[in-house]
Amino acid sequence: MLLRRLIALYVGLWLYGFSMAVMIRAALGLDPWDVFHQGVVNHTPLSFGTVTAIVGAAVLLAWIPLRQRPGLGTISNVVVIGVSVDAGLWLLPQVHGLGWQIAAMAAAVVLNAIATVLYIGAGMGPGPRDGLMTGLVRRTGKPVWMVRTGIEVTVLTIGFLMGGSLGVGTLVYAFGIGPLIHVLIPVVDRFLPGFQQVHGPAPEHEDRDPKVDDPAVAAA
């Protein structure tokens, strides 16, 4: 059982990073956090994966006053996704032609949903950004949608002002990822039985609060 969970964790994290690279190559807009990451990349000599990892590590520091405790999946998230997205960007060419861009964007969102189900289904700790959200929900008592929206609007705005890619892909991701995850949970569980069902961003966190259940939370 532990081996299956570890496989799900690392396959999910690697696919998550790769899906980010596909979304970048599609050039039709990124999810809010990646808009922020790309904005930072535009103003530094760092690679996209390096920025993703640095931001993830910085967000982890915010866990300290929120009294969040990281798991293996949390630490692995910072490292594996950063390496994977850079590997994907090195491997994949820029996509040209609107039809191919749309196809790549759709494939990226589906792949991201599969990766999220595998990663969270492994139940080995939330990603840094997810943990920030759940920690703020517990500390402030605000509903999850309000906290999550506040965080994502903030990073999206800052990233856009720094030149991050905002477009139709941003909307497709925002409205498509939740339903896709909902559909894919039983499909993945059928082929990889024994994993927990995905009911929220921190399946095994001791301080989990039912108020923060949100199956649409991504792994990054």
PDB file of C-alpha atoms in Angstrom:
ATOM      1  CA  MET A   1       0.000   0.000   0.000  1.00  0.00           C
ATOM      2  CA  LEU A   2       2.794   2.444   0.887  1.00  0.00           C
ATOM      3  CA  LEU A   3       4.587   1.648  -2.373  1.00  0.00           C
ATOM      4  CA  ARG A   4       1.429   2.365  -4.369  1.00  0.00           C
ATOM      5  CA  ARG A   5       0.956   5.667  -2.584  1.00  0.00           C
ATOM      6  CA  LEU A   6       4.572   6.662  -3.234  1.00  0.00           C
ATOM      7  CA  ILE A   7       4.213   5.779  -6.911  1.00  0.00           C
ATOM      8  CA  ALA A   8       0.994   7.806  -7.115  1.00  0.00           C
ATOM      9  CA  LEU A   9       2.670  10.718  -5.349  1.00  0.00           C
ATOM     10  CA  TYR A  10       5.710  10.972  -7.605  1.00  0.00           C
ATOM     11  CA  VAL A  11       3.965  10.102 -10.868  1.00  0.00           C
ATOM     12  CA  GLY A  12       1.302  12.672 -10.011  1.00  0.00           C
ATOM     13  CA  LEU A  13       3.858  15.366  -9.182  1.00  0.00           C
ATOM     14  CA  TRP A  14       5.869  14.705 -12.334  1.00  0.00           C
ATOM     15  CA  LEU A  15       2.762  14.780 -14.532  1.00  0.00           C
ATOM     16  CA  TYR A  16       1.634  17.968 -12.804  1.00  0.00           C
ATOM     17  CA  GLY A  17       4.861  19.737 -13.707  1.00  0.00           C
ATOM     18  CA  PHE A  18       4.738  18.367 -17.245  1.00  0.00           C
ATOM     19  CA  SER A  19       1.153  19.597 -17.660  1.00  0.00           C
ATOM     20  CA  MET A  20       2.338  23.060 -16.655  1.00  0.00           C
ATOM     21  CA  ALA A  21       4.947  22.935 -19.432  1.00  0.00           C
ATOM     22  CA  VAL A  22       2.288  21.917 -21.974  1.00  0.00           C
ATOM     23  CA  MET A  23       0.096  24.821 -20.849  1.00  0.00           C
ATOM     24  CA  ILE A  24       2.993  27.251 -21.241  1.00  0.00           C
ATOM     25  CA  ARG A  25       3.774  25.975 -24.746  1.00  0.00           C
ATOM     26  CA  ALA A  26       0.096  26.318 -25.712  1.00  0.00           C
ATOM     27  CA  ALA A  27       0.451  30.063 -24.985  1.00  0.00           C
ATOM     28  CA  LEU A  28      -3.254  30.662 -24.388  1.00  0.00           C
ATOM     29  CA  GLY A  29      -3.034  31.651 -20.733  1.00  0.00           C
ATOM     30  CA  LEU A  30      -1.967  29.991 -17.499  1.00  0.00           C
ATOM     31  CA  ASP A  31      -3.565  29.233 -14.150  1.00  0.00           C
ATOM     32  CA  PRO A  32      -3.260  32.056 -11.569  1.00  0.00           C
ATOM     33  CA  TRP A  33      -0.165  30.797  -9.759  1.00  0.00           C
ATOM     34  CA  ASP A  34       1.635  30.113 -13.045  1.00  0.00           C
ATOM     35  CA  VAL A  35       0.764  33.601 -14.276  1.00  0.00           C
ATOM     36  CA  PHE A  36       2.626  34.794 -11.180  1.00  0.00           C
ATOM     37  CA  HIS A  37       5.532  32.402 -11.776  1.00  0.00           C
ATOM     38  CA  GLN A  38       5.849  33.529 -15.383  1.00  0.00           C
ATOM     39  CA  GLY A  39       5.751  37.161 -14.312  1.00  0.00           C
ATOM     40  CA  VAL A  40       8.681  36.541 -11.970  1.00  0.00           C
ATOM     41  CA  VAL A  41      10.555  34.678 -14.726  1.00  0.00           C
ATOM     42  CA  ASN A  42      10.172  37.746 -16.950  1.00  0.00           C
ATOM     43  CA  HIS A  43      12.167  39.799 -14.464  1.00  0.00           C
ATOM     44  CA  THR A  44      14.836  37.307 -13.399  1.00  0.00           C
ATOM     45  CA  PRO A  45      17.398  35.052 -15.103  1.00  0.00           C
ATOM     46  CA  LEU A  46      15.816  32.022 -13.414  1.00  0.00           C
ATOM     47  CA  SER A  47      14.031  29.173 -15.171  1.00  0.00           C
ATOM     48  CA  PHE A  48      10.286  28.625 -14.754  1.00  0.00           C
ATOM     49  CA  GLY A  49      10.886  25.483 -12.690  1.00  0.00           C
ATOM     50  CA  THR A  50      13.368  27.242 -10.422  1.00  0.00           C
ATOM     51  CA  VAL A  51      10.930  30.080  -9.784  1.00  0.00           C
ATOM     52  CA  THR A  52       8.152  27.570  -9.074  1.00  0.00           C
ATOM     53  CA  ALA A  53      10.337  25.814  -6.515  1.00  0.00           C
ATOM     54  CA  ILE A  54      11.503  29.047  -4.859  1.00  0.00           C
ATOM     55  CA  VAL A  55       7.949  30.371  -4.569  1.00  0.00           C
ATOM     56  CA  GLY A  56       6.825  27.029  -3.132  1.00  0.00           C
ATOM     57  CA  ALA A  57       9.598  27.139  -0.532  1.00  0.00           C
ATOM     58  CA  ALA A  58       8.739  30.755   0.327  1.00  0.00           C
ATOM     59  CA  VAL A  59       5.060  29.889   0.759  1.00  0.00           C
ATOM     60  CA  LEU A  60       6.096  27.119   3.155  1.00  0.00           C
ATOM     61  CA  LEU A  61       7.552  29.782   5.450  1.00  0.00           C
ATOM     62  CA  ALA A  62       4.046  31.216   5.777  1.00  0.00           C
ATOM     63  CA  TRP A  63       2.964  27.865   7.207  1.00  0.00           C
ATOM     64  CA  ILE A  64       4.918  28.560  10.414  1.00  0.00           C
ATOM     65  CA  PRO A  65       2.566  31.196  11.905  1.00  0.00           C
ATOM     66  CA  LEU A  66      -0.392  29.225  10.511  1.00  0.00           C
ATOM     67  CA  ARG A  67       0.799  26.117  12.401  1.00  0.00           C
ATOM     68  CA  GLN A  68       0.630  23.909   9.347  1.00  0.00           C
ATOM     69  CA  ARG A  69       2.823  20.804   9.249  1.00  0.00           C
ATOM     70  CA  PRO A  70       4.271  19.620   5.920  1.00  0.00           C
ATOM     71  CA  GLY A  71       4.277  16.001   4.813  1.00  0.00           C
ATOM     72  CA  LEU A  72       6.467  14.093   2.381  1.00  0.00           C
ATOM     73  CA  GLY A  73       4.185  15.196  -0.440  1.00  0.00           C
ATOM     74  CA  THR A  74       4.616  18.844   0.552  1.00  0.00           C
ATOM     75  CA  ILE A  75       8.410  18.786   0.366  1.00  0.00           C
ATOM     76  CA  SER A  76       8.390  16.603  -2.752  1.00  0.00           C
ATOM     77  CA  ASN A  77       5.996  19.057  -4.393  1.00  0.00           C
ATOM     78  CA  VAL A  78       8.545  21.865  -4.188  1.00  0.00           C
ATOM     79  CA  VAL A  79      11.329  19.806  -5.765  1.00  0.00           C
ATOM     80  CA  VAL A  80       9.674  17.440  -8.248  1.00  0.00           C
ATOM     81  CA  ILE A  81       7.300  19.878  -9.939  1.00  0.00           C
ATOM     82  CA  GLY A  82      10.090  22.406 -10.465  1.00  0.00           C
ATOM     83  CA  VAL A  83      12.320  19.800 -12.120  1.00  0.00           C
ATOM     84  CA  SER A  84       9.455  18.382 -14.168  1.00  0.00           C
ATOM     85  CA  VAL A  85       8.273  21.685 -15.620  1.00  0.00           C
ATOM     86  CA  ASP A  86      11.804  22.605 -16.718  1.00  0.00           C
ATOM     87  CA  ALA A  87      12.246  19.147 -18.276  1.00  0.00           C
ATOM     88  CA  GLY A  88       8.944  19.556 -20.104  1.00  0.00           C
ATOM     89  CA  LEU A  89       9.875  23.004 -21.407  1.00  0.00           C
ATOM     90  CA  TRP A  90      13.205  21.628 -22.634  1.00  0.00           C
ATOM     91  CA  LEU A  91      11.501  18.707 -24.372  1.00  0.00           C
ATOM     92  CA  LEU A  92       8.418  20.405 -25.871  1.00  0.00           C
ATOM     93  CA  PRO A  93       8.541  22.874 -28.766  1.00  0.00           C
ATOM     94  CA  GLN A  94       6.410  25.987 -28.906  1.00  0.00           C
ATOM     95  CA  VAL A  95       2.951  25.163 -30.287  1.00  0.00           C
ATOM     96  CA  HIS A  96       1.913  27.075 -33.423  1.00  0.00           C
ATOM     97  CA  GLY A  97      -1.528  27.406 -34.993  1.00  0.00           C
ATOM     98  CA  LEU A  98      -4.696  28.137 -33.043  1.00  0.00           C
ATOM     99  CA  GLY A  99      -6.094  24.622 -33.477  1.00  0.00           C
ATOM    100  CA  TRP A 100      -2.944  23.002 -32.086  1.00  0.00           C
ATOM    101  CA  GLN A 101      -2.799  25.561 -29.279  1.00  0.00           C
ATOM    102  CA  ILE A 102      -6.359  24.763 -28.232  1.00  0.00           C
ATOM    103  CA  ALA A 103      -5.638  21.024 -28.357  1.00  0.00           C
ATOM    104  CA  ALA A 104      -2.485  21.463 -26.259  1.00  0.00           C
ATOM    105  CA  MET A 105      -4.334  23.623 -23.737  1.00  0.00           C
ATOM    106  CA  ALA A 106      -7.124  21.042 -23.382  1.00  0.00           C
ATOM    107  CA  ALA A 107      -4.597  18.210 -23.022  1.00  0.00           C
ATOM    108  CA  ALA A 108      -2.743  20.186 -20.348  1.00  0.00           C
ATOM    109  CA  VAL A 109      -5.889  20.711 -18.269  1.00  0.00           C
ATOM    110  CA  VAL A 110      -6.862  17.024 -18.501  1.00  0.00           C
ATOM    111  CA  LEU A 111      -3.324  15.910 -17.639  1.00  0.00           C
ATOM    112  CA  ASN A 112      -3.278  18.334 -14.723  1.00  0.00           C
ATOM    113  CA  ALA A 113      -6.523  16.852 -13.391  1.00  0.00           C
ATOM    114  CA  ILE A 114      -5.137  13.304 -13.613  1.00  0.00           C
ATOM    115  CA  ALA A 115      -1.962  14.419 -11.864  1.00  0.00           C
ATOM    116  CA  THR A 116      -3.970  16.111  -9.113  1.00  0.00           C
ATOM    117  CA  VAL A 117      -6.039  12.985  -8.444  1.00  0.00           C
ATOM    118  CA  LEU A 118      -2.884  10.864  -8.195  1.00  0.00           C
ATOM    119  CA  TYR A 119      -0.988  13.329  -6.019  1.00  0.00           C
ATOM    120  CA  ILE A 120      -3.745  14.180  -3.562  1.00  0.00           C
ATOM    121  CA  GLY A 121      -5.050  10.606  -3.635  1.00  0.00           C
ATOM    122  CA  ALA A 122      -1.688   9.446  -2.297  1.00  0.00           C
ATOM    123  CA  GLY A 123      -2.589  11.327   0.900  1.00  0.00           C
ATOM    124  CA  MET A 124       0.934  12.368   1.870  1.00  0.00           C
ATOM    125  CA  GLY A 125       0.432  16.056   2.551  1.00  0.00           C
ATOM    126  CA  PRO A 126      -0.893  19.081   0.638  1.00  0.00           C
ATOM    127  CA  GLY A 127       1.130  21.260  -1.693  1.00  0.00           C
ATOM    128  CA  PRO A 128       2.582  24.490  -0.269  1.00  0.00           C
ATOM    129  CA  ARG A 129      -0.052  26.699  -1.883  1.00  0.00           C
ATOM    130  CA  ASP A 130      -2.927  24.428  -0.847  1.00  0.00           C
ATOM    131  CA  GLY A 131      -1.644  24.376   2.714  1.00  0.00           C
ATOM    132  CA  LEU A 132      -1.473  28.165   2.743  1.00  0.00           C
ATOM    133  CA  MET A 133      -5.135  28.277   1.766  1.00  0.00           C
ATOM    134  CA  THR A 134      -6.325  25.737   4.337  1.00  0.00           C
ATOM    135  CA  GLY A 135      -4.228  27.364   7.054  1.00  0.00           C
ATOM    136  CA  LEU A 136      -5.733  30.779   6.348  1.00  0.00           C
ATOM    137  CA  VAL A 137      -9.228  29.273   6.368  1.00  0.00           C
ATOM    138  CA  ARG A 138      -8.625  27.857   9.845  1.00  0.00           C
ATOM    139  CA  ARG A 139      -6.996  30.992  11.218  1.00  0.00           C
ATOM    140  CA  THR A 140      -9.471  33.499   9.793  1.00  0.00           C
ATOM    141  CA  GLY A 141     -12.667  31.464   9.877  1.00  0.00           C
ATOM    142  CA  LYS A 142     -13.501  32.680   6.379  1.00  0.00           C
ATOM    143  CA  PRO A 143     -15.062  30.263   3.855  1.00  0.00           C
ATOM    144  CA  VAL A 144     -12.689  28.379   1.576  1.00  0.00           C
ATOM    145  CA  TRP A 145     -14.012  30.009  -1.607  1.00  0.00           C
ATOM    146  CA  MET A 146     -13.301  33.478  -0.221  1.00  0.00           C
ATOM    147  CA  VAL A 147      -9.769  32.662   0.910  1.00  0.00           C
ATOM    148  CA  ARG A 148      -8.896  30.758  -2.246  1.00  0.00           C
ATOM    149  CA  THR A 149     -10.315  33.468  -4.491  1.00  0.00           C
ATOM    150  CA  GLY A 150      -8.458  36.155  -2.557  1.00  0.00           C
ATOM    151  CA  ILE A 151      -5.136  34.339  -2.887  1.00  0.00           C
ATOM    152  CA  GLU A 152      -5.561  33.534  -6.570  1.00  0.00           C
ATOM    153  CA  VAL A 153      -6.793  37.007  -7.547  1.00  0.00           C
ATOM    154  CA  THR A 154      -3.802  38.493  -5.736  1.00  0.00           C
ATOM    155  CA  VAL A 155      -1.161  36.309  -7.401  1.00  0.00           C
ATOM    156  CA  LEU A 156      -2.937  36.572 -10.766  1.00  0.00           C
ATOM    157  CA  THR A 157      -2.971  40.372 -10.615  1.00  0.00           C
ATOM    158  CA  ILE A 158       0.664  40.648  -9.553  1.00  0.00           C
ATOM    159  CA  GLY A 159       1.732  38.108 -12.178  1.00  0.00           C
ATOM    160  CA  PHE A 160      -0.217  39.862 -14.934  1.00  0.00           C
ATOM    161  CA  LEU A 161       1.307  43.225 -14.027  1.00  0.00           C
ATOM    162  CA  MET A 162       4.739  41.586 -14.334  1.00  0.00           C
ATOM    163  CA  GLY A 163       3.912  40.249 -17.789  1.00  0.00           C
ATOM    164  CA  GLY A 164       2.508  36.806 -16.982  1.00  0.00           C
ATOM    165  CA  SER A 165       0.325  35.101 -19.583  1.00  0.00           C
ATOM    166  CA  LEU A 166      -3.381  35.684 -18.950  1.00  0.00           C
ATOM    167  CA  GLY A 167      -5.877  34.385 -21.503  1.00  0.00           C
ATOM    168  CA  VAL A 168      -8.654  31.971 -22.356  1.00  0.00           C
ATOM    169  CA  GLY A 169      -6.579  29.126 -20.911  1.00  0.00           C
ATOM    170  CA  THR A 170      -6.821  30.800 -17.507  1.00  0.00           C
ATOM    171  CA  LEU A 171     -10.612  30.647 -17.649  1.00  0.00           C
ATOM    172  CA  VAL A 172     -10.684  27.093 -19.029  1.00  0.00           C
ATOM    173  CA  TYR A 173      -8.443  25.944 -16.198  1.00  0.00           C
ATOM    174  CA  ALA A 174     -10.408  27.804 -13.532  1.00  0.00           C
ATOM    175  CA  PHE A 175     -13.785  26.391 -14.577  1.00  0.00           C
ATOM    176  CA  GLY A 176     -12.664  23.030 -15.959  1.00  0.00           C
ATOM    177  CA  ILE A 177     -10.261  21.589 -13.408  1.00  0.00           C
ATOM    178  CA  GLY A 178     -12.834  20.959 -10.658  1.00  0.00           C
ATOM    179  CA  PRO A 179     -15.357  19.008 -12.770  1.00  0.00           C
ATOM    180  CA  LEU A 180     -12.547  17.031 -14.423  1.00  0.00           C
ATOM    181  CA  ILE A 181     -11.126  15.982 -11.060  1.00  0.00           C
ATOM    182  CA  HIS A 182     -14.600  14.929  -9.928  1.00  0.00           C
ATOM    183  CA  VAL A 183     -15.016  12.732 -13.012  1.00  0.00           C
ATOM    184  CA  LEU A 184     -11.498  11.280 -12.880  1.00  0.00           C
ATOM    185  CA  ILE A 185     -11.464  10.214  -9.220  1.00  0.00           C
ATOM    186  CA  PRO A 186     -13.411   6.940  -9.788  1.00  0.00           C
ATOM    187  CA  VAL A 187     -11.626   6.300 -13.107  1.00  0.00           C
ATOM    188  CA  VAL A 188      -8.157   6.470 -11.581  1.00  0.00           C
ATOM    189  CA  ASP A 189      -9.292   4.512  -8.534  1.00  0.00           C
ATOM    190  CA  ARG A 190     -10.517   1.717 -10.831  1.00  0.00           C
ATOM    191  CA  PHE A 191      -7.098   1.299 -12.422  1.00  0.00           C
ATOM    192  CA  LEU A 192      -5.128   1.979  -9.240  1.00  0.00           C
ATOM    193  CA  PRO A 193      -7.303   0.589  -6.434  1.00  0.00           C
ATOM    194  CA  GLY A 194      -6.477   1.189  -2.811  1.00  0.00           C
ATOM    195  CA  PHE A 195      -5.967   4.942  -2.812  1.00  0.00           C
ATOM    196  CA  GLN A 196      -7.987   7.291  -0.677  1.00  0.00           C
ATOM    197  CA  GLN A 197     -10.817   9.130  -2.313  1.00  0.00           C
ATOM    198  CA  VAL A 198      -9.981  12.765  -2.956  1.00  0.00           C
ATOM    199  CA  HIS A 199     -12.128  14.875  -0.647  1.00  0.00           C
ATOM    200  CA  GLY A 200      -9.913  17.883  -0.021  1.00  0.00           C
ATOM    201  CA  PRO A 201      -6.469  19.426  -0.242  1.00  0.00           C
ATOM    202  CA  ALA A 202      -5.099  17.785   2.908  1.00  0.00           C
ATOM    203  CA  PRO A 203      -6.469  14.229   3.212  1.00  0.00           C
ATOM    204  CA  GLU A 204      -4.252  13.175   6.112  1.00  0.00           C
ATOM    205  CA  HIS A 205      -3.644  16.450   7.953  1.00  0.00           C
ATOM    206  CA  GLU A 206      -4.409  16.069  11.648  1.00  0.00           C
ATOM    207  CA  ASP A 207      -6.039  19.499  11.875  1.00  0.00           C
ATOM    208  CA  ARG A 208      -8.285  19.018   8.874  1.00  0.00           C
ATOM    209  CA  ASP A 209     -11.529  20.934   9.121  1.00  0.00           C
ATOM    210  CA  PRO A 210     -14.626  19.815   7.192  1.00  0.00           C
ATOM    211  CA  LYS A 211     -15.169  23.427   6.190  1.00  0.00           C
ATOM    212  CA  VAL A 212     -12.137  23.328   3.868  1.00  0.00           C
ATOM    213  CA  ASP A 213     -13.194  20.334   1.764  1.00  0.00           C
ATOM    214  CA  ASP A 214     -12.622  21.265  -1.855  1.00  0.00           C
ATOM    215  CA  PRO A 215     -11.943  18.552  -4.474  1.00  0.00           C
ATOM    216  CA  ALA A 216     -11.029  21.172  -7.059  1.00  0.00           C
ATOM    217  CA  VAL A 217      -7.824  22.201  -5.281  1.00  0.00           C
ATOM    218  CA  ALA A 218      -4.768  21.678  -7.400  1.00  0.00           C
ATOM    219  CA  ALA A 219      -1.495  20.198  -6.233  1.00  0.00           C
ATOM    220  CA  ALA A 220       0.813  23.134  -6.692  1.00  0.00           C
TER     221      ALA A 220
END
